[in-house]
mmCIF file of C-alpha atoms in Angstrom:
data_model
loop_
_atom_site.group_PDB
_atom_site.id
_atom_site.type_symbol
_atom_site.label_atom_id
_atom_site.label_comp_id
_atom_site.label_asym_id
_atom_site.label_seq_id
_atom_site.Cartn_x
_atom_site.Cartn_y
_atom_site.Cartn_z
ATOM 1 C CA MET A 1 0.000 0.000 0.000
ATOM 2 C CA THR A 2 1.567 3.266 -1.083
ATOM 3 C CA ALA A 3 1.152 6.138 1.377
ATOM 4 C CA PHE A 4 1.690 9.837 0.815
ATOM 5 C CA THR A 5 2.012 12.350 3.634
ATOM 6 C CA VAL A 6 0.788 15.877 3.028
ATOM 7 C CA ASN A 7 2.135 18.532 5.400
ATOM 8 C CA LEU A 8 -0.801 20.820 6.145
ATOM 9 C CA GLU A 9 0.945 22.643 9.009
ATOM 10 C CA SER A 10 1.377 26.064 7.410
ATOM 11 C CA ALA A 11 -1.697 25.900 5.152
ATOM 12 C CA ILE A 12 -4.639 24.643 7.193
ATOM 13 C CA THR A 13 -5.560 22.965 10.439
ATOM 14 C CA LEU A 14 -8.369 20.452 10.065
ATOM 15 C CA THR A 15 -10.698 20.144 13.027
ATOM 16 C CA ASP A 16 -11.706 16.634 14.057
ATOM 17 C CA GLN A 17 -15.108 17.176 12.447
ATOM 18 C CA GLN A 18 -13.564 18.455 9.188
ATOM 19 C CA PHE A 19 -11.228 15.468 9.048
ATOM 20 C CA TYR A 20 -14.158 13.120 9.670
ATOM 21 C CA GLN A 21 -16.142 14.777 6.852
ATOM 22 C CA LEU A 22 -13.149 14.604 4.494
ATOM 23 C CA CYS A 23 -12.967 10.862 5.086
ATOM 24 C CA ARG A 24 -16.721 10.391 4.599
ATOM 25 C CA GLN A 25 -16.763 12.418 1.377
ATOM 26 C CA ASN A 26 -13.880 10.386 -0.114
ATOM 27 C CA PRO A 27 -14.789 6.762 0.637
ATOM 28 C CA ASP A 28 -12.462 5.414 -2.071
ATOM 29 C CA LEU A 29 -9.425 6.782 -0.241
ATOM 30 C CA LYS A 30 -8.040 5.815 3.130
ATOM 31 C CA PHE A 31 -6.842 8.710 5.272
ATOM 32 C CA GLU A 32 -4.953 8.868 8.519
ATOM 33 C CA ARG A 33 -3.723 11.946 10.338
ATOM 34 C CA THR A 34 -0.520 12.234 12.353
ATOM 35 C CA ALA A 35 -0.350 13.803 15.798
ATOM 36 C CA GLU A 36 1.219 16.849 14.102
ATOM 37 C CA GLY A 37 -1.846 17.223 11.845
ATOM 38 C CA ASN A 38 -0.260 15.932 8.618
ATOM 39 C CA LEU A 39 -2.608 14.077 6.296
ATOM 40 C CA VAL A 40 -1.607 10.535 5.294
ATOM 41 C CA ILE A 41 -3.279 9.314 2.098
ATOM 42 C CA MET A 42 -3.081 5.574 1.420
ATOM 43 C CA SER A 43 -3.957 3.682 -1.703
ATOM 44 C CA PRO A 44 -6.171 0.602 -1.502
ATOM 45 C CA THR A 45 -4.409 -2.698 -0.907
ATOM 46 C CA GLY A 46 -3.926 -5.332 -3.573
ATOM 47 C CA GLY A 47 -5.878 -8.562 -3.708
ATOM 48 C CA GLU A 48 -3.371 -10.693 -1.794
ATOM 49 C CA THR A 49 -3.125 -8.279 1.128
ATOM 50 C CA GLY A 50 -6.880 -7.662 1.172
ATOM 51 C CA ASN A 51 -7.591 -11.383 1.274
ATOM 52 C CA ARG A 52 -5.069 -12.024 4.039
ATOM 53 C CA ASN A 53 -6.405 -9.106 6.073
ATOM 54 C CA GLY A 54 -9.911 -10.509 5.688
ATOM 55 C CA ARG A 55 -8.703 -13.893 6.948
ATOM 56 C CA LEU A 56 -7.063 -12.193 9.904
ATOM 57 C CA THR A 57 -10.171 -10.236 10.913
ATOM 58 C CA GLN A 58 -12.332 -13.325 10.319
ATOM 59 C CA GLN A 59 -10.360 -15.250 12.935
ATOM 60 C CA LEU A 60 -10.539 -12.344 15.363
ATOM 61 C CA PHE A 61 -14.309 -11.902 14.851
ATOM 62 C CA ASN A 62 -14.909 -15.655 15.300
ATOM 63 C CA TRP A 63 -13.018 -15.606 18.600
ATOM 64 C CA SER A 64 -14.816 -12.450 19.765
ATOM 65 C CA ASP A 65 -18.245 -13.893 18.951
ATOM 66 C CA ASN A 66 -17.540 -16.692 21.435
ATOM 67 C CA ASN A 67 -15.596 -14.666 24.000
ATOM 68 C CA GLU A 68 -17.831 -11.541 24.118
ATOM 69 C CA SER A 69 -15.309 -9.558 26.200
ATOM 70 C CA GLY A 70 -14.820 -6.813 23.647
ATOM 71 C CA ILE A 71 -15.497 -5.377 20.208
ATOM 72 C CA VAL A 72 -13.525 -6.154 17.022
ATOM 73 C CA PHE A 73 -12.952 -3.585 14.276
ATOM 74 C CA ASP A 74 -11.783 -3.942 10.678
ATOM 75 C CA SER A 75 -9.363 -1.770 8.737
ATOM 76 C CA SER A 76 -11.964 0.838 7.825
ATOM 77 C CA THR A 77 -12.352 2.002 11.439
ATOM 78 C CA GLY A 78 -10.730 5.235 12.555
ATOM 79 C CA PHE A 79 -9.385 5.718 16.069
ATOM 80 C CA LYS A 80 -8.646 9.134 17.564
ATOM 81 C CA LEU A 81 -5.586 8.438 19.711
ATOM 82 C CA PRO A 82 -4.901 10.416 22.901
ATOM 83 C CA ASN A 83 -1.939 12.162 21.176
ATOM 84 C CA GLY A 84 -4.336 13.582 18.538
ATOM 85 C CA ALA A 85 -3.455 11.208 15.693
ATOM 86 C CA ASP A 86 -6.212 9.500 13.701
ATOM 87 C CA ARG A 87 -5.208 5.927 12.826
ATOM 88 C CA SER A 88 -6.856 2.934 11.153
ATOM 89 C CA PRO A 89 -5.157 -0.340 12.102
ATOM 90 C CA ASP A 90 -5.782 -3.374 9.899
ATOM 91 C CA ALA A 91 -7.594 -5.044 12.799
ATOM 92 C CA ALA A 92 -8.321 -3.872 16.317
ATOM 93 C CA TRP A 93 -10.059 -4.906 19.509
ATOM 94 C CA VAL A 94 -11.376 -2.823 22.421
ATOM 95 C CA ALA A 95 -12.418 -4.224 25.799
ATOM 96 C CA LEU A 96 -16.188 -4.154 26.223
ATOM 97 C CA GLU A 97 -16.188 -1.912 29.309
ATOM 98 C CA ARG A 98 -14.128 0.728 27.481
ATOM 99 C CA TRP A 99 -16.445 0.570 24.458
ATOM 100 C CA GLN A 100 -19.574 0.805 26.602
ATOM 101 C CA ALA A 101 -18.149 3.849 28.425
ATOM 102 C CA LEU A 102 -18.324 5.828 25.164
ATOM 103 C CA THR A 103 -21.399 7.800 24.157
ATOM 104 C CA SER A 104 -23.367 6.638 21.118
ATOM 105 C CA GLU A 105 -22.014 9.656 19.211
ATOM 106 C CA GLN A 106 -18.430 8.667 20.087
ATOM 107 C CA GLN A 107 -19.126 5.102 18.955
ATOM 108 C CA GLU A 108 -20.557 6.372 15.654
ATOM 109 C CA GLN A 109 -17.598 8.553 14.635
ATOM 110 C CA PHE A 110 -13.865 7.928 14.938
ATOM 111 C CA VAL A 111 -13.425 6.046 18.198
ATOM 112 C CA PRO A 112 -11.777 8.423 20.702
ATOM 113 C CA LEU A 113 -9.333 5.997 22.287
ATOM 114 C CA CYS A 114 -6.420 3.718 21.526
ATOM 115 C CA PRO A 115 -7.443 0.092 20.973
ATOM 116 C CA ASP A 116 -6.321 -2.479 23.525
ATOM 117 C CA PHE A 117 -5.072 -4.677 20.662
ATOM 118 C CA VAL A 118 -4.055 -3.920 17.082
ATOM 119 C CA VAL A 119 -2.682 -5.781 14.095
ATOM 120 C CA GLU A 120 -0.874 -4.154 11.220
ATOM 121 C CA LEU A 121 -0.443 -6.426 8.198
ATOM 122 C CA MET A 122 2.265 -5.030 5.981
ATOM 123 C CA SER A 123 1.672 -4.708 2.239
ATOM 124 C CA PRO A 124 4.649 -5.432 -0.043
ATOM 125 C CA SER A 125 5.192 -1.702 -0.604
ATOM 126 C CA ASP A 126 5.030 -0.704 3.101
ATOM 127 C CA ALA A 127 8.226 0.561 4.696
ATOM 128 C CA LEU A 128 9.117 -1.459 7.799
ATOM 129 C CA SER A 129 10.414 1.609 9.651
ATOM 130 C CA LYS A 130 7.120 3.477 9.143
ATOM 131 C CA ALA A 131 5.104 0.466 10.315
ATOM 132 C CA GLN A 132 7.316 0.161 13.403
ATOM 133 C CA GLU A 133 6.845 3.871 14.164
ATOM 134 C CA LYS A 134 3.083 3.390 13.966
ATOM 135 C CA MET A 135 3.243 0.432 16.359
ATOM 136 C CA ALA A 136 5.358 2.482 18.799
ATOM 137 C CA GLU A 137 2.760 5.254 18.578
ATOM 138 C CA TYR A 138 0.011 2.816 19.547
ATOM 139 C CA LEU A 139 2.094 1.700 22.545
ATOM 140 C CA ASP A 140 2.685 5.307 23.598
ATOM 141 C CA ASN A 141 -1.089 5.840 23.529
ATOM 142 C CA GLY A 142 -2.141 2.870 25.673
ATOM 143 C CA LEU A 143 -1.956 -0.260 23.502
ATOM 144 C CA ARG A 144 -1.823 -3.477 25.541
ATOM 145 C CA LEU A 145 -0.778 -5.866 22.739
ATOM 146 C CA GLY A 146 0.116 -5.366 19.093
ATOM 147 C CA TRP A 147 1.277 -7.495 16.196
ATOM 148 C CA LEU A 148 3.150 -6.223 13.164
ATOM 149 C CA ILE A 149 2.974 -8.972 10.546
ATOM 150 C CA ASN A 150 5.492 -8.851 7.709
ATOM 151 C CA ARG A 151 4.313 -11.415 5.135
ATOM 152 C CA LYS A 152 7.179 -10.792 2.739
ATOM 153 C CA GLY A 153 9.819 -11.375 5.430
ATOM 154 C CA ARG A 154 7.695 -14.014 7.193
ATOM 155 C CA PHE A 155 8.175 -12.544 10.637
ATOM 156 C CA VAL A 156 6.036 -10.970 13.314
ATOM 157 C CA GLU A 157 6.952 -8.272 15.797
ATOM 158 C CA ILE A 158 5.037 -8.337 19.076
ATOM 159 C CA TYR A 159 4.548 -5.064 20.936
ATOM 160 C CA ARG A 160 3.783 -4.983 24.679
ATOM 161 C CA PRO A 161 3.930 -2.069 27.148
ATOM 162 C CA ASN A 162 7.245 -1.618 28.969
ATOM 163 C CA GLN A 163 8.883 -4.539 27.166
ATOM 164 C CA PRO A 164 11.279 -4.790 24.252
ATOM 165 C CA VAL A 165 9.742 -5.717 20.917
ATOM 166 C CA GLU A 166 9.775 -9.485 20.396
ATOM 167 C CA ARG A 167 10.441 -10.784 16.884
ATOM 168 C CA LEU A 168 9.264 -14.245 15.803
ATOM 169 C CA GLU A 169 10.563 -15.804 12.589
ATOM 170 C CA ASN A 170 7.959 -17.715 10.556
ATOM 171 C CA PRO A 171 5.612 -18.588 13.453
ATOM 172 C CA THR A 172 2.648 -20.871 12.796
ATOM 173 C CA GLN A 173 0.359 -19.094 15.264
ATOM 174 C CA LEU A 174 0.218 -16.128 17.631
ATOM 175 C CA SER A 175 -1.251 -16.092 21.128
ATOM 176 C CA GLY A 176 -3.572 -13.335 22.299
ATOM 177 C CA GLU A 177 -1.982 -13.753 25.721
ATOM 178 C CA ALA A 178 -3.861 -12.198 28.686
ATOM 179 C CA VAL A 179 -5.317 -9.430 26.492
ATOM 180 C CA LEU A 180 -7.238 -11.831 24.212
ATOM 181 C CA PRO A 181 -7.527 -15.020 26.315
ATOM 182 C CA ASP A 182 -7.676 -18.239 24.292
ATOM 183 C CA PHE A 183 -7.246 -16.432 20.967
ATOM 184 C CA ASN A 184 -4.681 -17.995 18.645
ATOM 185 C CA LEU A 185 -4.200 -16.534 15.190
ATOM 186 C CA LYS A 186 -3.394 -19.266 12.665
ATOM 187 C CA LEU A 187 -0.808 -17.781 10.347
ATOM 188 C CA SER A 188 -1.208 -20.445 7.645
ATOM 189 C CA TYR A 189 -4.113 -18.294 6.393
ATOM 190 C CA ILE A 190 -1.974 -15.167 6.490
ATOM 191 C CA TRP A 191 1.367 -16.191 4.969
#
């Protein structure tokens, strides 16, 4: 997925509502916004990445349907992080009590919190350093568990608060640990 960053700093400052409207009026584009207010415009993914991301979210939704301890989100969901950035992880999960604490208006628009769990599935054109920066940003904003999956390199980086990043080479599955109890992502569908 090719991404372009537009520096709006000296030209315009988009309010949260204006950014939300920009996204709604351009449904064929995927936007994110950095904490500094720069606009990130991303192209749609290719078929391989889209299929693998669907398989990933399918497994997460199936687990959540049985577990019922939180809410799963796909890659089209925007999250307003505490640092002001607007991000859309490839898959995310929020604990039910945090979700239920939001107003219906907050639930309807970009979710004003950092997910408890995120997955970023790298496209072949994604830069590893940029993806790692995004994962670090999630951690800095309250993430409890995150997976950065690099299909091309066949490795996964696991992000946890106050711990060094763990890298697994060609794993067959990933554990949701204490954050997503009994969830195991089968990577045979992802590789």
